[in-house]
Short mmCIF file of C-alpha atoms in Angstrom, two decimals:
data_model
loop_
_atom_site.label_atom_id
_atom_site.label_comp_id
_atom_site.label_asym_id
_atom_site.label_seq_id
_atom_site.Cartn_x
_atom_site.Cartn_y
_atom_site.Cartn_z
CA UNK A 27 -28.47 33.89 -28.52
CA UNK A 28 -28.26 30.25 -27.58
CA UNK A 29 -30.56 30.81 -24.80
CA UNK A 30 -33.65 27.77 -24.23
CA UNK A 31 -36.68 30.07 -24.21
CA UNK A 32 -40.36 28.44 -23.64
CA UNK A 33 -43.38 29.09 -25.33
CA UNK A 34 -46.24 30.09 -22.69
CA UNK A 35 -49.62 30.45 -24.45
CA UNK A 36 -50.66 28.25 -27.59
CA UNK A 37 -50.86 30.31 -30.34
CA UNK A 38 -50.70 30.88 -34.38
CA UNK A 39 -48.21 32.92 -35.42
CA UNK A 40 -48.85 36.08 -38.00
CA UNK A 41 -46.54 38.82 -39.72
CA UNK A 42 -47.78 42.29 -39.06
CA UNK A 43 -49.13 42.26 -42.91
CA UNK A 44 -51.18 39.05 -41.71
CA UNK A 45 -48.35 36.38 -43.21
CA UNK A 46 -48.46 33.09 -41.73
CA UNK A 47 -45.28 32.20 -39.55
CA UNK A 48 -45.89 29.09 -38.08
CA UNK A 49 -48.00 28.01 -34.76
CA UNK A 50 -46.47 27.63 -31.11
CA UNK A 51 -47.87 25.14 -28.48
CA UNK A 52 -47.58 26.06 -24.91
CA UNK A 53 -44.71 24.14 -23.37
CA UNK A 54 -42.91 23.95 -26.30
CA UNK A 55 -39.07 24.69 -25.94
CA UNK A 56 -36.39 26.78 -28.65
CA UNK A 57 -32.96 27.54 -28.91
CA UNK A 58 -32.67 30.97 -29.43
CA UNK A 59 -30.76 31.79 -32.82
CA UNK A 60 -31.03 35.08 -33.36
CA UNK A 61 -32.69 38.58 -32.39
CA UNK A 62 -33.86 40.70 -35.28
CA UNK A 63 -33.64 45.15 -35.06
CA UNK A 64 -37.95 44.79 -34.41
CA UNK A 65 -37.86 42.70 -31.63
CA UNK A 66 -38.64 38.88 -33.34
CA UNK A 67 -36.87 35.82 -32.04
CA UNK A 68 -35.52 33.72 -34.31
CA UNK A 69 -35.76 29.92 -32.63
CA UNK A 70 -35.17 26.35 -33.36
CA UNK A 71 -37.64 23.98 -31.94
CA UNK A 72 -35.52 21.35 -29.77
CA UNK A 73 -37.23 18.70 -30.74
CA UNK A 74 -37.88 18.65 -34.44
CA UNK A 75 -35.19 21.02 -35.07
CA UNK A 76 -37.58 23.23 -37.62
CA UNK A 77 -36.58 27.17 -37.40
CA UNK A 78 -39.05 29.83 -37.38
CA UNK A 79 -39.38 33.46 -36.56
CA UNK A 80 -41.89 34.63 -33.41
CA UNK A 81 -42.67 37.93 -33.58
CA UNK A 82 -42.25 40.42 -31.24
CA UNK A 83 -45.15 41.01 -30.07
CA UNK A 84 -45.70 37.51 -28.81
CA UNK A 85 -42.35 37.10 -27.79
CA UNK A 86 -42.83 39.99 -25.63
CA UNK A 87 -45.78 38.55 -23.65
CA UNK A 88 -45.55 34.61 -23.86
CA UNK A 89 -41.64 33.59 -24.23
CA UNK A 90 -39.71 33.36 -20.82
CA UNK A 91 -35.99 31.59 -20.42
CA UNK A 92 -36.74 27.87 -20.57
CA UNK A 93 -34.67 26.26 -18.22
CA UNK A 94 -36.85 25.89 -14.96
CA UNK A 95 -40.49 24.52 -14.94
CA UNK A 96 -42.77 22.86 -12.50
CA UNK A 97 -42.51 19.32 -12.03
CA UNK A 98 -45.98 19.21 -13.90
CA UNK A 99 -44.91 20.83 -16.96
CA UNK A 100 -41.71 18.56 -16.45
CA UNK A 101 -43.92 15.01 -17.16
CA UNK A 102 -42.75 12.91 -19.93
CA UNK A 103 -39.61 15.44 -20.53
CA UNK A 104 -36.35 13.97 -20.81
CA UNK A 105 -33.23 16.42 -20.26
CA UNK A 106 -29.36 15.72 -19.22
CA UNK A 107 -29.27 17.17 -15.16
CA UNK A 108 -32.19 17.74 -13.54
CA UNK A 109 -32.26 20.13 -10.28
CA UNK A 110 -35.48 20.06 -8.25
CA UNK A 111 -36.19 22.10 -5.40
CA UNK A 112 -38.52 20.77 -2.89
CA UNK A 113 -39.95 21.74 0.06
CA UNK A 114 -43.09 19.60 2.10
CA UNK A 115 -45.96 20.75 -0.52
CA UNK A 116 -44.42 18.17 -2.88
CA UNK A 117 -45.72 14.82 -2.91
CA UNK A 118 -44.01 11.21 -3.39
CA UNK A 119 -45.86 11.52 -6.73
CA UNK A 120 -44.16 14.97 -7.67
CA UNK A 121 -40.76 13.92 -5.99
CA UNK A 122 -41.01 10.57 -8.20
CA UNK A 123 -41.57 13.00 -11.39
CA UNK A 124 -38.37 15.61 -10.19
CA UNK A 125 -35.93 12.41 -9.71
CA UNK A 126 -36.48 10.67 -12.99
CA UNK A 127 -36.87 13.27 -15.51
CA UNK A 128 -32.62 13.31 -15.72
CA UNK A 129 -30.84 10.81 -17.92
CA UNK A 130 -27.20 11.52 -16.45
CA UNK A 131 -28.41 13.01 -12.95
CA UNK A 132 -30.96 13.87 -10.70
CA UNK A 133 -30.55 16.37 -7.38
CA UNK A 134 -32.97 17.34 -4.84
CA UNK A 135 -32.66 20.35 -3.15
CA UNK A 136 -34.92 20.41 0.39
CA UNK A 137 -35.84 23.82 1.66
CA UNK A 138 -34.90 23.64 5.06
CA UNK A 139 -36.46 27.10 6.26
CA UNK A 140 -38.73 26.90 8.97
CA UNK A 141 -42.36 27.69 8.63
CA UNK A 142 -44.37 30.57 9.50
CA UNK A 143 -47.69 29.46 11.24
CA UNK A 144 -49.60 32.74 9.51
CA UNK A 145 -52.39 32.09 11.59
CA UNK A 146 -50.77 33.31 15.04
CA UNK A 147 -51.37 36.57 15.58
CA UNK A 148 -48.80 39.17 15.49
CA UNK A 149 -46.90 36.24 13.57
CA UNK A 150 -44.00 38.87 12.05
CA UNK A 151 -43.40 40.44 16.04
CA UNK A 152 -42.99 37.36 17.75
CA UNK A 153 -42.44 33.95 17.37
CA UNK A 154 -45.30 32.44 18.84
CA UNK A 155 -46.35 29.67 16.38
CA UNK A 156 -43.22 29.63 14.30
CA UNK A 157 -41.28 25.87 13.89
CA UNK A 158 -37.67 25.24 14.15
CA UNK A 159 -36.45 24.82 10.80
CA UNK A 160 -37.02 21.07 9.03
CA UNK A 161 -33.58 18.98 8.48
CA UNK A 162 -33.44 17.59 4.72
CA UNK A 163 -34.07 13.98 6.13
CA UNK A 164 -37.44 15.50 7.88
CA UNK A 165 -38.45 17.57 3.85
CA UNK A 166 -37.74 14.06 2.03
CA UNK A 167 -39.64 12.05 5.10
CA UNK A 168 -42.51 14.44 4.89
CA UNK A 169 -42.69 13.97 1.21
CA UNK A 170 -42.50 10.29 0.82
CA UNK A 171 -45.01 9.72 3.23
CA UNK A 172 -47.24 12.50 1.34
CA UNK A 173 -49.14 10.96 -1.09
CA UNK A 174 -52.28 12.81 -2.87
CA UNK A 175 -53.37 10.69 -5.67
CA UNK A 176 -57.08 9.70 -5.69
CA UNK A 177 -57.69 6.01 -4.04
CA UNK A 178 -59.85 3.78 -6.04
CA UNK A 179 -63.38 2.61 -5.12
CA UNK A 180 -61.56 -0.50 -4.57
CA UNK A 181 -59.02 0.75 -2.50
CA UNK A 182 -61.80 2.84 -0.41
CA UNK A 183 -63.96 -0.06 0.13
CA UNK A 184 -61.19 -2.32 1.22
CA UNK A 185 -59.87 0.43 3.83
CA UNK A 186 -63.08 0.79 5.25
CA UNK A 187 -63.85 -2.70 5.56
CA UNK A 188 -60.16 -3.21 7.59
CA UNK A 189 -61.07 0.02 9.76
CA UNK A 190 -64.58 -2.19 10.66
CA UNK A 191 -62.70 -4.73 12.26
CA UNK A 192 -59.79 -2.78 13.67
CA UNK A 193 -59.72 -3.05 17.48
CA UNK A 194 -58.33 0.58 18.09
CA UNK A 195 -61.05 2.27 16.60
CA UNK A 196 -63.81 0.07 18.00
CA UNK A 197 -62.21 0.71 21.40
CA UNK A 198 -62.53 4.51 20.56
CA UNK A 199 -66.11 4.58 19.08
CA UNK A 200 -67.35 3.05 22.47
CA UNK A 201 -65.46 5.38 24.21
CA UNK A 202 -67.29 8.01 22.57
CA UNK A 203 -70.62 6.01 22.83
CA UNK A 204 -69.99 5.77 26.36
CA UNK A 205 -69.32 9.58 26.72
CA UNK A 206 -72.15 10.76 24.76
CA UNK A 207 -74.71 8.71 27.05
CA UNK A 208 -72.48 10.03 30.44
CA UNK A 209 -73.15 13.63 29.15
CA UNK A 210 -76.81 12.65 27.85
CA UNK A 211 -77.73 11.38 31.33
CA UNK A 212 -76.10 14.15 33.28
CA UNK A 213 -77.49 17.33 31.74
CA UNK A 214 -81.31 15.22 31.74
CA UNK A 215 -80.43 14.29 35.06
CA UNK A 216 -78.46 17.29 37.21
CA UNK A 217 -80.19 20.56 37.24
#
């Protein structure tokens, strides 16, 4: 009792003799006030503050402990401390989302283990293709310069358009045009 429990699965609530209880939206979090002989929760929404019973059966399947989430369940919430845990599959977006969610604090916690390249072979006897382990400054560094969200047409256009006229990479198409047409005229030329 006291617990914050989250509701998993959208759903409208029924006794066992078919009497309405009330209707739970995924995401939504409770206080837990009390635990009935059958198994039922009895919760209080955190927001609104309205009390209802979920039944067991429900409870069972759909209701975890409500203190963790993902930063994407975490979007537009608003809580006291916020703890993230990231590691380099976060983006600046994400990071952005974990660091302002707290009204008192925010902490980041990198995971500074280092990777497993699973691709090597014989990865778990040797280790061939493993990385020395990131620092926190390298996790944050790869994270901020991370960034996943979808360019606009705009954006596109005007990237390509500066890549036209950028000298490095007309230097290194003729290089390739000029080592295409070596190779063409060698193999039509040598036996």
């Amino acid at each position: 009792v006291g617990d914050t429990i989250i509701a998993r699965e959208n759903a409208k609530l029924y006794t066992s003799d078919s009497k309405y209880l009330g209707r739970v939206i995924n995401g939504q979090l409770f206080t837990l006030t009390g635990i009935a002989d059958d198994g039922s929760l009895s919760v209080r929404d955190i927001n609104t503050g309205n009390e209802m019973v979920v039944p067991a059966s429900y409870a069972s399947k759909s209701m975890h402990l409500g203190y963790a989430t993902t930063i994407h369940r975490a979007q537009g919430a608003t809580v006291d401390v916020t703890h993230a845990v990231v590691d380099t599959s976060v983006d600046r977006a994400g990071l952005y989302v974990a660091m302002t969610r707290g009204r008192r604090e925010n902490r980041a916690y990198a995971v500074c283990e280092p990777t497993v390249d699973l691709s090597a072979e014989d990865a778990h006897m040797h280790s061939a293709g493993d990385h020395d382990a990131p620092t926190a400054a390298e996790v944050l560094a790869a994270i901020l310069r991370r960034d996943t969200h979808q360019a606009s047409a705009t954006a596109t256009l005007r990237e390509e358009m500066t890549g036209a006229t950028d000298p490095a990479r007309i230097e290194a198409l003729y290089r390739h045009g000029v080592d295409l047409a070596a190779q063409a005229f060698t193999s039509s030329t040598l036996p």
